[in-house]
Amino acid sequence: MLNLGILAHVDAGKTSLTERLLHAAGVIDEVGSVDDGNTQTDTLALERSRGITIKSAVVSFAVGDTTVNLIDTPGHPDFIAEVERVLSVLDGAVLVVSAVEGVQAQTRVLMRTLRRLGIPTLVFVNKIDRRGARYDGVLRELAAKLSPSVVAMGSVSGLGTGAAAFTPFDGQAAFAEDLVNVLAAQEDALLAAYVDDESSISVTRLRAELAAQTGRTLVHPVFFGSAVTGAGVEALMAGVRELLPPAQNDPDGPVSGTVFKIERGPAGEKVAYARIFSGTLHTRDRLHFDDRREGRVTAISVFDGGTSVRGQEVPAGRIARLWGLTDVRIGDRLTRQEDQDTADAGPGARRASAGHFAPPTLETVVSPGRAADRAALHLALSRLAEQDPLIGLRQDDLRQEVSVSLYGEVQKEVVQATLLDDFGLEVTFRETTTICVERPTGTATALEVIGKDPNPFAATVGLRVEPGGAGDPTGGGVEFRLEVELGSLPYAFMSAIEETVHETLHQGLHGWEVLDCVVTLTHSGYSPPSSVAADFRNLVPLVLMDALRRAGSTVYAPMHRFRLELPPDTLGPVLPVLARLGATPRAQRASLVEGLIPAAKVHELERRLPGLTRGEAVLESDFDRYEPVRGPIPRRPRSDHNPLDRKEYLLHVARRV
């Protein structure tokens, strides 16, 4: 069993390659076309009409005696969150690169992430039949921009024509020499043996060492071909079988799995996609998720022969669709009660908790076309948030508005079309704005004592707010600490305090989420039997916001690091534009500029570059850090649950009760 991801920059040919692999494996009789909208994995109407992958899709096929679960992922950077969830369940990956365009911005982001997570990766250079296709040039780009340890697995003839073909290297002396040069750089024993007697290093040993180093992500074999004509696809399939390590399965161990996708069935039922890392899961098993949630599996289907097939169990190593888990969320780890103390989270669960890509940095307000559709819009967006938690649904009860977080304008168009097609809701969006964050400026405390005016709740809470010690430029988190005895409050009260601290800091003094912050419980008290958890949930926001107001907060805006390759003669016109957009170049050569730029200005830079550089510029940008806002401080509309105004907040609590 091998769980394989297909990843690429948009339009490199991932979905076409998936179709060709399914055809070569005998799963489908005819190769579908992205342009014709009849591929196996792009099943959404929106995917077929736009010709792009929006949601990850799973298909299964056999390569020799290995069953491959292949996951096709989106290539457009607006849907990078979908890719992130898939990474947690992969045993290996194929990174697709265009032989014409070569290494592109998203290609580099994906390879850096695959290498950081230790996912063995093959490279498939697609479109060798296209005019302008390159061989040596692409190999140089791969070595310079992705990894120096790449090795071509064959030669190409007829490059740039419909007759282009890929011929795998076999025992050629030149190939063996290239392999030795790449592999010996990572393995001293191989180098020593080669120096002693180069004739003693057989091709068989080199291929075995290549597979071993590929499995440890030290080396990346490169195949060339065309998904349209099928050239090189058989060689790629052989490489998948030979070079990528299969899943490590323990079907008899404790049950452990990770949910990486959620969708709704025809009747509106929730369906969870999960990779099982250990044990064997059966229908009727009761599973526990994170945060003490649980559910019973009512039905299972596993992927086989290009489709999913109903079954009574799913063993380790497989991907399954699960019904009955109504409260499950993306990223949840699944265990049985009897396995909770012994189940290993597995590499996927550890990857899932790490977070590989930056959160979205844009936000917009969604408004229904008719006022009567407000409730339906909130329900529909809640359903979309199940499938993509990073859209960050935020309800402002005071203004009766709903906001969502986004990666870009294309994602906004997709949300709009999905709401219309799937839910019959016409919506409009306000202008997209940048999502900022707040950090405490200083340290301050606040205290409310039970029975002492103006505290209306049967609880005592004292809190100290201070900046996080790490000063993480990427945002950091909120750390909750205790200066009171752990047993000074019942567990339910202590849990209510901690949970409410995190909930309250979703909006700081200026309306933005508070990050890189330490909150310490300095005082606590209760009055049995009148005190209940709700007293603490209602009091904590008052105390916490009072302490934060005294400490003060600074607003930070997201910054992207950028790398801009451009013709040398266009550098003069480009530099003033970068300055006007607030970019700060940190390295500059005749044809390359690197530095930082406000995330809010990246889209405008992308829009202006083609006219300034004759369409020849290549821009890469990726979230780097948050930096203090200079000039007017942007404020985010606040919801009424966050007590900057004590009287308004108490009225809100009274209405809620």
XYZ file of C-alpha atoms in Angstrom:
657
model
C 0.000 0.000 0.000
C 1.274 3.463 -0.968
C -0.548 6.755 -0.389
C 0.755 9.042 -3.113
C 0.180 12.761 -3.635
C 0.345 14.555 -6.978
C 1.429 18.166 -6.438
C 2.353 21.020 -8.768
C 2.102 24.675 -9.681
C -1.217 25.416 -11.394
C -1.427 24.267 -15.050
C 1.636 22.004 -14.838
C -0.590 19.014 -15.669
C -1.334 17.215 -12.362
C -4.877 16.183 -13.191
C -3.928 15.127 -16.733
C -1.140 12.983 -15.267
C -3.610 11.408 -12.845
C -5.866 10.506 -15.784
C -2.958 8.975 -17.682
C -1.851 6.928 -14.644
C -5.381 5.564 -14.194
C -5.516 4.653 -17.884
C -2.103 2.988 -17.819
C -3.191 0.975 -14.754
C -6.357 -0.200 -16.546
C -8.759 1.624 -14.210
C -10.336 3.737 -16.988
C -10.745 2.909 -20.680
C -10.435 6.444 -21.982
C -8.276 9.330 -20.793
C -10.347 12.319 -19.689
C -9.449 15.902 -20.478
C -9.329 18.924 -18.170
C -10.433 21.115 -21.097
C -13.407 18.856 -21.804
C -14.329 18.670 -18.114
C -14.526 14.857 -17.955
C -11.667 13.850 -15.656
C -12.055 11.357 -12.813
C -10.830 13.594 -9.994
C -12.291 17.004 -10.932
C -15.868 16.089 -10.075
C -17.217 19.460 -8.936
C -19.132 21.418 -11.576
C -16.992 24.438 -10.758
C -13.782 22.440 -11.285
C -15.005 21.220 -14.677
C -16.109 24.674 -15.834
C -12.948 26.495 -14.687
C -10.500 23.724 -15.579
C -8.746 23.816 -12.176
C -8.622 21.509 -9.174
C -10.274 23.017 -6.093
C -10.751 20.018 -3.787
C -8.408 17.087 -3.270
C -9.684 13.807 -4.681
C -8.683 10.184 -4.037
C -8.486 7.382 -6.612
C -6.925 3.948 -6.348
C -5.021 1.713 -8.756
C -2.476 -1.107 -8.727
C 1.160 -0.894 -9.814
C 2.372 -4.487 -9.883
C 1.666 -5.862 -6.428
C 1.435 -2.384 -4.861
C -1.951 -0.724 -4.314
C -1.660 3.032 -4.762
C -4.107 5.524 -3.284
C -3.447 8.568 -5.443
C -4.510 12.024 -4.198
C -4.844 14.800 -6.764
C -4.383 18.216 -5.124
C -5.074 21.823 -6.178
C -2.251 23.743 -7.835
C -3.514 27.293 -7.448
C -1.972 28.983 -4.375
C -5.411 30.214 -3.244
C -6.187 26.584 -2.321
C -2.930 25.787 -0.533
C -4.895 24.848 2.618
C -6.309 21.847 0.740
C -2.749 20.740 -0.054
C -1.744 21.173 3.591
C -4.338 18.693 4.788
C -3.263 16.099 2.225
C 0.393 16.237 3.310
C -0.502 14.662 6.646
C -1.482 11.341 5.026
C 1.167 10.837 2.330
C 3.816 8.131 2.082
C 5.325 9.725 -1.020
C 4.735 12.380 -3.665
C 5.189 13.164 -7.341
C 5.972 16.832 -7.968
C 4.957 17.822 -11.502
C 6.976 20.472 -13.370
C 6.300 21.850 -16.843
C 9.070 21.259 -19.376
C 8.206 24.662 -20.884
C 7.690 26.935 -17.857
C 10.114 25.032 -15.622
C 10.302 25.671 -11.876
C 7.608 28.168 -10.841
C 6.791 29.949 -7.593
C 4.419 27.325 -6.187
C 6.803 24.542 -7.233
C 9.451 25.909 -4.889
C 7.022 26.330 -1.986
C 5.815 22.750 -2.381
C 9.290 21.216 -2.617
C 10.515 23.103 0.452
C 7.544 21.758 2.383
C 7.931 18.182 1.138
C 11.599 18.170 2.107
C 10.900 19.721 5.511
C 8.281 17.056 6.258
C 10.485 14.218 5.022
C 8.082 13.028 2.300
C 9.938 11.026 -0.394
C 9.412 12.798 -3.713
C 9.853 11.986 -7.400
C 9.833 14.767 -9.996
C 7.907 14.347 -13.257
C 8.774 16.913 -15.941
C 5.574 17.073 -18.015
C 4.761 18.460 -21.486
C 7.902 17.332 -23.325
C 5.727 17.290 -26.460
C 5.070 21.043 -26.250
C 6.929 23.618 -28.340
C 9.571 25.250 -26.152
C 10.067 22.156 -23.978
C 13.527 21.871 -22.414
C 15.613 19.036 -20.949
C 19.021 20.302 -19.798
C 17.622 23.719 -18.868
C 14.926 22.245 -16.632
C 17.442 19.933 -14.948
C 19.631 22.933 -14.146
C 16.623 24.779 -12.721
C 15.679 21.780 -10.573
C 19.189 21.572 -9.155
C 19.467 25.324 -8.577
C 15.981 26.078 -7.251
C 14.630 22.858 -5.700
C 17.444 20.562 -4.618
C 21.010 19.947 -5.766
C 20.439 16.205 -5.329
C 18.342 15.521 -8.425
C 19.184 12.791 -10.893
C 17.735 12.317 -14.380
C 16.348 8.799 -14.848
C 16.396 8.778 -18.646
C 16.844 10.712 -21.880
C 14.359 12.463 -24.178
C 14.105 12.279 -27.959
C 11.917 14.376 -30.241
C 11.735 17.147 -27.638
C 9.025 19.713 -28.413
C 7.167 17.509 -30.914
C 4.221 15.127 -30.771
C 6.697 12.251 -31.150
C 8.630 13.169 -27.993
C 9.635 10.049 -26.062
C 11.368 9.192 -22.792
C 13.896 6.340 -22.653
C 14.903 5.189 -19.139
C 18.580 4.772 -18.422
C 19.475 1.178 -17.687
C 23.069 0.085 -17.192
C 24.769 2.837 -19.168
C 28.153 3.808 -17.790
C 27.317 7.524 -17.925
C 24.181 6.968 -15.850
C 26.100 4.902 -13.305
C 28.685 7.661 -13.010
C 25.982 10.294 -12.484
C 24.364 8.116 -9.829
C 27.644 7.643 -7.995
C 28.289 11.385 -7.985
C 24.874 12.145 -6.472
C 24.611 9.211 -4.076
C 28.206 9.255 -2.795
C 27.707 12.836 -1.617
C 25.195 11.465 0.923
C 26.797 8.099 1.760
C 30.452 7.873 2.851
C 30.590 4.074 2.598
C 29.579 4.197 -1.061
C 32.176 6.867 -1.753
C 34.912 4.858 -0.044
C 33.997 1.705 -1.995
C 33.985 3.631 -5.264
C 37.404 5.163 -4.556
C 38.862 1.725 -3.693
C 37.472 -0.035 -6.768
C 34.910 1.680 -8.952
C 34.251 -1.536 -10.868
C 32.933 -3.122 -7.657
C 29.916 -0.780 -7.603
C 27.225 -2.577 -9.606
C 24.181 -0.935 -11.127
C 22.045 -3.125 -8.864
C 23.738 -1.705 -5.785
C 23.366 1.816 -7.118
C 19.627 1.323 -7.754
C 19.167 -0.057 -4.237
C 21.066 2.903 -2.785
C 18.985 5.269 -4.934
C 15.776 3.793 -3.495
C 17.132 4.063 0.046
C 18.213 7.691 -0.335
C 14.952 8.608 -2.080
C 13.073 7.129 0.871
C 15.101 9.363 3.224
C 14.378 12.423 1.003
C 18.091 12.875 0.307
C 17.729 12.436 -3.469
C 14.957 13.194 -5.970
C 14.822 11.069 -9.166
C 13.571 13.011 -12.212
C 11.397 11.490 -14.957
C 10.348 13.226 -18.173
C 7.204 12.661 -20.210
C 3.843 13.867 -21.423
C 0.525 13.256 -19.703
C -1.230 13.982 -23.006
C 0.610 11.411 -25.150
C 1.527 8.986 -22.363
C 5.274 9.288 -22.989
C 7.294 8.449 -19.882
C 4.271 7.446 -17.786
C 5.152 3.733 -17.690
C 8.667 4.641 -16.499
C 7.185 6.897 -13.806
C 4.920 4.075 -12.601
C 7.926 1.762 -12.409
C 9.757 4.450 -10.431
C 6.848 4.775 -8.011
C 6.920 1.032 -7.379
C 10.721 0.783 -7.086
C 11.743 4.038 -5.388
C 8.977 5.154 -3.043
C 8.646 3.317 0.284
C 5.225 1.757 0.928
C 3.152 2.515 4.011
C 4.292 0.949 7.275
C 1.256 -1.074 8.305
C 0.342 -2.629 11.648
C -3.232 -3.883 11.235
C -3.114 -5.632 14.618
C -2.028 -2.559 16.596
C -4.161 0.025 18.394
C -6.427 2.051 16.100
C -5.048 5.457 15.108
C -5.997 7.633 12.147
C -6.177 11.233 10.930
C -9.062 13.041 9.208
C -7.843 15.139 6.262
C -11.043 15.925 4.362
C -14.755 16.338 5.072
C -17.601 16.469 2.582
C -21.384 16.220 2.637
C -23.230 13.326 1.012
C -26.381 13.562 -1.139
C -28.631 13.595 1.949
C -26.489 16.195 3.718
C -24.722 13.620 5.895
C -21.131 14.288 6.968
C -18.495 12.027 5.370
C -14.952 12.018 6.781
C -11.882 10.986 4.772
C -9.303 9.397 7.083
C -5.907 7.753 6.748
C -5.547 4.818 9.138
C -1.983 4.616 10.461
C -2.379 1.702 12.845
C -4.888 -1.017 13.728
C -8.062 -2.060 11.932
C -11.203 0.077 12.142
C -14.624 -1.624 11.976
C -18.156 -0.404 11.503
C -19.906 0.182 14.849
C -16.566 1.124 16.463
C -16.902 4.097 18.813
C -14.126 6.585 18.153
C -12.766 9.435 20.224
C -11.558 12.669 18.608
C -9.646 15.612 19.973
C -11.377 17.840 22.585
C -13.230 14.904 24.135
C -15.627 14.524 21.204
C -16.712 11.072 20.055
C -18.907 9.246 17.554
C -19.758 5.792 16.221
C -18.816 4.658 12.714
C -21.981 3.618 10.889
C -20.478 2.844 7.461
C -17.077 2.510 5.781
C -15.895 2.589 2.189
C -12.325 2.067 0.987
C -10.772 3.060 -2.322
C -10.222 0.270 -4.818
C -9.967 0.193 -8.610
C -10.632 3.880 -9.142
C -13.665 4.101 -6.888
C -14.698 3.601 -3.268
C -16.231 0.301 -2.205
C -18.352 -0.296 0.897
C -16.849 -2.626 3.470
C -17.010 -3.605 7.114
C -13.446 -2.647 8.043
C -10.406 -0.637 7.005
C -6.887 -1.812 7.946
C -3.761 0.263 8.618
C -2.255 1.965 5.598
C -5.565 2.512 3.802
C -7.641 5.643 3.214
C -11.348 5.322 3.972
C -14.559 7.316 3.871
C -16.368 7.153 7.225
C -20.007 7.869 8.031
C -21.592 8.541 11.411
C -18.969 10.890 12.911
C -21.217 13.959 13.083
C -18.906 16.030 15.310
C -15.603 15.196 13.612
C -13.391 17.976 12.237
C -10.520 18.166 9.783
C -7.245 17.377 11.539
C -8.836 15.221 14.249
C -6.947 12.170 15.411
C -9.182 9.097 15.634
C -8.726 6.495 18.371
C -10.868 3.960 20.196
C -11.366 4.320 23.934
C -9.396 1.164 24.648
C -6.517 2.349 22.413
C -6.096 5.924 23.637
C -3.168 5.228 25.944
C -1.252 3.056 23.485
C -2.033 4.419 20.005
C 0.859 6.099 18.210
C -0.217 9.332 16.546
C 1.769 8.336 13.458
C 3.767 10.636 11.191
C 0.616 12.044 9.615
C -0.857 13.177 12.913
C 2.431 14.810 13.839
C 2.569 16.530 10.446
C -1.057 17.654 10.797
C -0.353 19.390 14.091
C 2.657 21.247 12.747
C 1.031 23.585 10.215
C 3.007 23.761 6.972
C 1.744 26.920 5.281
C 0.876 30.343 6.584
C -2.771 31.073 7.437
C -4.738 33.276 5.028
C -3.918 36.973 5.279
C -7.025 38.403 3.564
C -10.573 38.886 4.802
C -13.883 40.011 3.306
C -17.475 40.503 4.454
C -20.058 38.303 2.707
C -23.501 39.861 2.267
C -26.628 37.987 1.106
C -28.485 39.316 -1.899
C -31.687 39.277 0.177
C -31.910 40.146 3.855
C -34.123 37.102 4.394
C -31.186 34.840 3.433
C -28.942 35.831 6.380
C -29.618 32.655 8.378
C -29.252 30.450 5.295
C -25.969 32.186 4.403
C -24.527 31.550 7.860
C -25.512 27.859 7.646
C -24.015 27.530 4.157
C -20.746 29.189 5.182
C -20.617 26.934 8.250
C -20.836 23.937 5.906
C -18.001 25.344 3.793
C -15.938 25.947 6.944
C -16.292 22.242 7.771
C -14.540 21.442 4.503
C -11.999 24.265 4.804
C -11.463 25.422 8.418
C -9.040 28.141 7.311
C -11.806 30.233 5.742
C -12.147 31.482 9.316
C -15.879 32.160 9.497
C -16.536 35.101 11.850
C -20.006 36.269 12.909
C -20.515 39.894 13.992
C -23.832 39.832 15.867
C -23.828 43.579 16.451
C -23.702 44.445 12.746
C -25.355 41.256 11.493
C -22.358 40.550 9.254
C -20.351 37.466 8.380
C -16.657 37.596 7.421
C -14.472 34.904 5.878
C -10.694 34.585 5.585
C -9.176 34.014 2.156
C -5.880 33.362 0.391
C -6.799 35.326 -2.742
C -9.341 36.664 -5.197
C -9.780 33.365 -7.048
C -10.843 31.690 -3.813
C -13.406 34.460 -3.307
C -14.863 33.770 -6.753
C -15.054 30.060 -5.944
C -16.857 30.708 -2.635
C -19.333 32.947 -4.441
C -20.010 30.372 -7.164
C -20.298 27.527 -4.640
C -22.863 29.410 -2.572
C -24.933 29.965 -5.716
C -24.581 26.481 -7.230
C -24.850 24.372 -4.058
C -27.057 26.516 -1.827
C -28.933 28.790 -4.221
C -27.609 31.921 -2.485
C -26.601 35.040 -4.356
C -23.998 36.986 -2.389
C -21.753 39.996 -2.767
C -18.367 40.688 -1.197
C -16.947 43.859 0.206
C -13.461 44.933 -0.727
C -10.864 42.450 0.474
C -8.817 43.695 3.421
C -5.640 42.441 5.099
C -5.877 40.425 8.313
C -3.662 41.975 10.967
C -2.835 40.708 14.460
C -2.253 42.343 17.834
C 0.437 41.782 20.431
C 0.509 43.103 24.012
C 2.762 46.143 24.267
C 3.471 45.840 28.002
C 2.489 43.905 31.125
C -0.597 44.600 33.255
C -3.012 42.866 35.627
C -6.715 43.087 36.444
C -8.808 41.529 39.212
C -12.516 41.035 39.947
C -13.411 39.666 43.416
C -16.550 37.692 44.199
C -19.167 39.723 46.081
C -17.366 43.009 45.518
C -18.907 45.664 43.269
C -18.978 46.018 40.350
C -18.487 42.226 39.868
C -21.951 40.721 39.181
C -20.742 37.098 38.944
C -20.162 34.424 41.589
C -16.462 34.080 40.769
C -13.078 35.622 41.507
C -10.624 35.963 38.615
C -7.287 37.784 38.437
C -5.273 37.764 35.226
C -1.912 39.115 34.087
C -1.247 39.834 30.417
C 2.280 40.124 29.011
C 4.101 39.687 25.693
C 5.214 36.185 24.764
C 8.830 35.517 25.563
C 9.717 34.162 22.113
C 8.638 37.244 20.167
C 7.862 34.917 17.256
C 7.875 37.044 14.058
C 5.399 34.630 12.444
C 2.784 35.265 15.119
C 3.375 32.938 18.046
C 0.456 31.691 20.130
C -1.366 32.317 23.393
C 0.088 30.594 26.457
C -2.028 30.125 29.580
C -0.190 29.804 32.922
C -1.158 29.345 36.564
C 0.019 31.171 39.677
C -2.742 29.574 41.744
C -2.836 26.038 43.075
C -4.094 23.613 40.453
C -6.669 22.258 42.914
C -7.905 25.664 44.046
C -10.850 25.411 41.642
C -12.947 22.485 40.388
C -11.708 21.205 37.034
C -14.791 22.485 35.181
C -14.141 26.035 36.419
C -10.427 25.935 35.567
C -11.207 24.550 32.119
C -13.837 27.276 31.566
C -11.264 29.971 32.407
C -8.621 28.641 30.031
C -11.051 28.078 27.157
C -12.560 31.544 27.565
C -9.130 33.181 27.606
C -8.409 31.741 24.165
C -11.879 32.612 22.849
C -11.700 36.204 24.111
C -8.325 36.876 22.506
C -9.774 36.254 19.062
C -10.415 40.006 19.192
C -8.119 42.486 20.891
C -8.361 46.232 21.503
C -8.394 47.021 17.781
C -10.519 44.024 16.799
C -7.689 41.739 15.609
C -6.646 38.377 17.066
C -4.092 38.668 19.871
C -0.982 36.512 19.375
C 2.400 35.989 21.038
C 0.818 36.559 24.439
C 1.110 35.015 27.916
C -1.958 35.093 30.184
C -1.434 34.081 33.825
C -4.211 33.284 36.299
C -3.093 35.142 39.431
C -6.240 34.907 41.610
C -9.231 32.593 41.695
C -12.163 31.862 43.942
C -15.719 30.540 43.993
C -18.700 30.237 46.319
C -20.276 26.787 46.483
C -22.957 25.926 45.645
C -23.931 29.146 43.838
C -20.889 29.386 41.536
C -21.150 27.691 38.151
C -18.842 27.497 35.130
C -20.900 30.192 33.376
C -19.828 32.704 36.046
C -16.204 32.211 35.027
C -16.999 32.228 31.304
C -18.789 35.559 31.733
C -16.230 37.158 34.066
C -13.006 36.208 32.260
C -13.644 38.489 29.225
C -14.175 41.483 31.537
C -10.949 40.870 33.474
C -8.875 39.895 30.452
C -9.845 42.886 28.320
C -9.304 45.202 31.292
C -5.766 43.825 31.707
C -5.106 44.045 27.958
C -6.334 47.645 27.873
C -3.881 48.543 30.647
C -1.034 46.685 28.926
C -1.855 48.179 25.538
C -1.521 46.382 22.227
C 0.365 46.985 18.991
C -1.129 46.092 15.606
C 1.050 44.059 13.240
C 0.474 43.503 9.507
C 1.569 40.406 7.532
C 4.660 40.703 5.352
C 5.649 38.433 2.461
C 9.196 37.677 1.440
C 9.481 37.969 -2.324
C 11.912 36.869 -4.991
C 11.590 38.668 -8.299
C 13.460 37.527 -11.421
C 13.223 40.017 -14.288
C 15.065 41.181 -17.419
C 18.009 43.397 -16.375
C 16.836 46.332 -18.516
C 13.492 46.488 -16.633
C 15.015 46.878 -13.168
C 14.912 50.684 -13.376
C 11.120 50.957 -13.899
C 10.368 48.211 -11.360
C 12.291 49.583 -8.352
C 10.173 52.775 -7.944
C 6.997 50.651 -8.094
C 8.339 48.401 -5.350
C 9.071 51.472 -3.231
C 5.548 52.871 -3.714
C 4.084 49.504 -2.673
C 6.078 49.546 0.566
C 8.516 46.807 -0.441
C 11.929 46.663 1.194
C 14.588 45.112 -1.086
C 17.247 43.204 0.870
C 19.247 41.759 -1.994
C 19.529 43.127 -5.497
C 21.344 42.122 -8.653
C 20.821 43.007 -12.290
C 18.105 40.392 -12.820
C 17.055 39.503 -9.257
C 15.446 41.413 -6.393
C 14.648 39.847 -3.012
C 13.067 41.406 0.043
C 9.856 41.996 2.005
C 6.538 43.446 0.829
C 3.240 44.009 2.671
C 0.887 41.104 1.988
C -1.809 43.605 1.026
C 0.325 44.800 -1.911
C 1.295 41.439 -3.439
C -1.782 41.263 -5.691
C -1.149 44.772 -7.050
C 2.488 43.912 -7.744
C 1.416 40.778 -9.629
C -1.003 42.893 -11.667
C 1.574 45.545 -12.612
C 4.607 43.347 -13.371
C 3.601 42.078 -16.848
C 3.389 45.599 -18.235
C 6.672 46.641 -16.633
C 8.681 43.579 -17.700
C 7.161 42.557 -21.058
C 5.562 39.613 -19.272
C 8.976 38.071 -18.504
C 9.099 38.586 -14.712
C 8.823 35.621 -12.335
C 7.541 36.559 -8.868
C 7.597 34.244 -5.864
C 6.093 35.367 -2.574
C 5.396 33.597 0.675
C 4.336 34.694 4.167
C 7.376 35.604 6.248
C 6.433 37.557 9.381
C 4.314 40.198 11.031
C 5.698 43.714 11.398
C 4.272 46.707 13.315
C 1.877 48.872 11.336
C 3.273 52.282 10.484
C 0.805 55.086 10.012
C -2.959 54.868 10.627
C -3.871 51.789 12.677
C -6.367 49.550 10.849
C -9.348 48.587 12.983
C -11.519 45.547 12.545
C -15.280 45.683 13.234
C -15.900 44.211 16.671
C -18.553 41.778 17.829
C -20.503 42.524 21.014
C -19.178 39.563 23.016
C -15.873 41.329 23.638
C -16.192 43.812 26.534
C -14.456 47.063 25.660
C -17.634 48.654 27.029
C -18.573 47.080 30.364
C -22.214 48.163 30.310
C -22.762 46.940 26.758
C -21.138 43.609 27.591
C -23.265 43.039 30.716
C -26.390 43.800 28.683
C -25.184 41.274 26.114
C -24.721 38.644 28.857
C -28.170 39.418 30.248
C -29.735 38.957 26.810
C -27.864 35.688 26.336
C -28.973 34.330 29.720
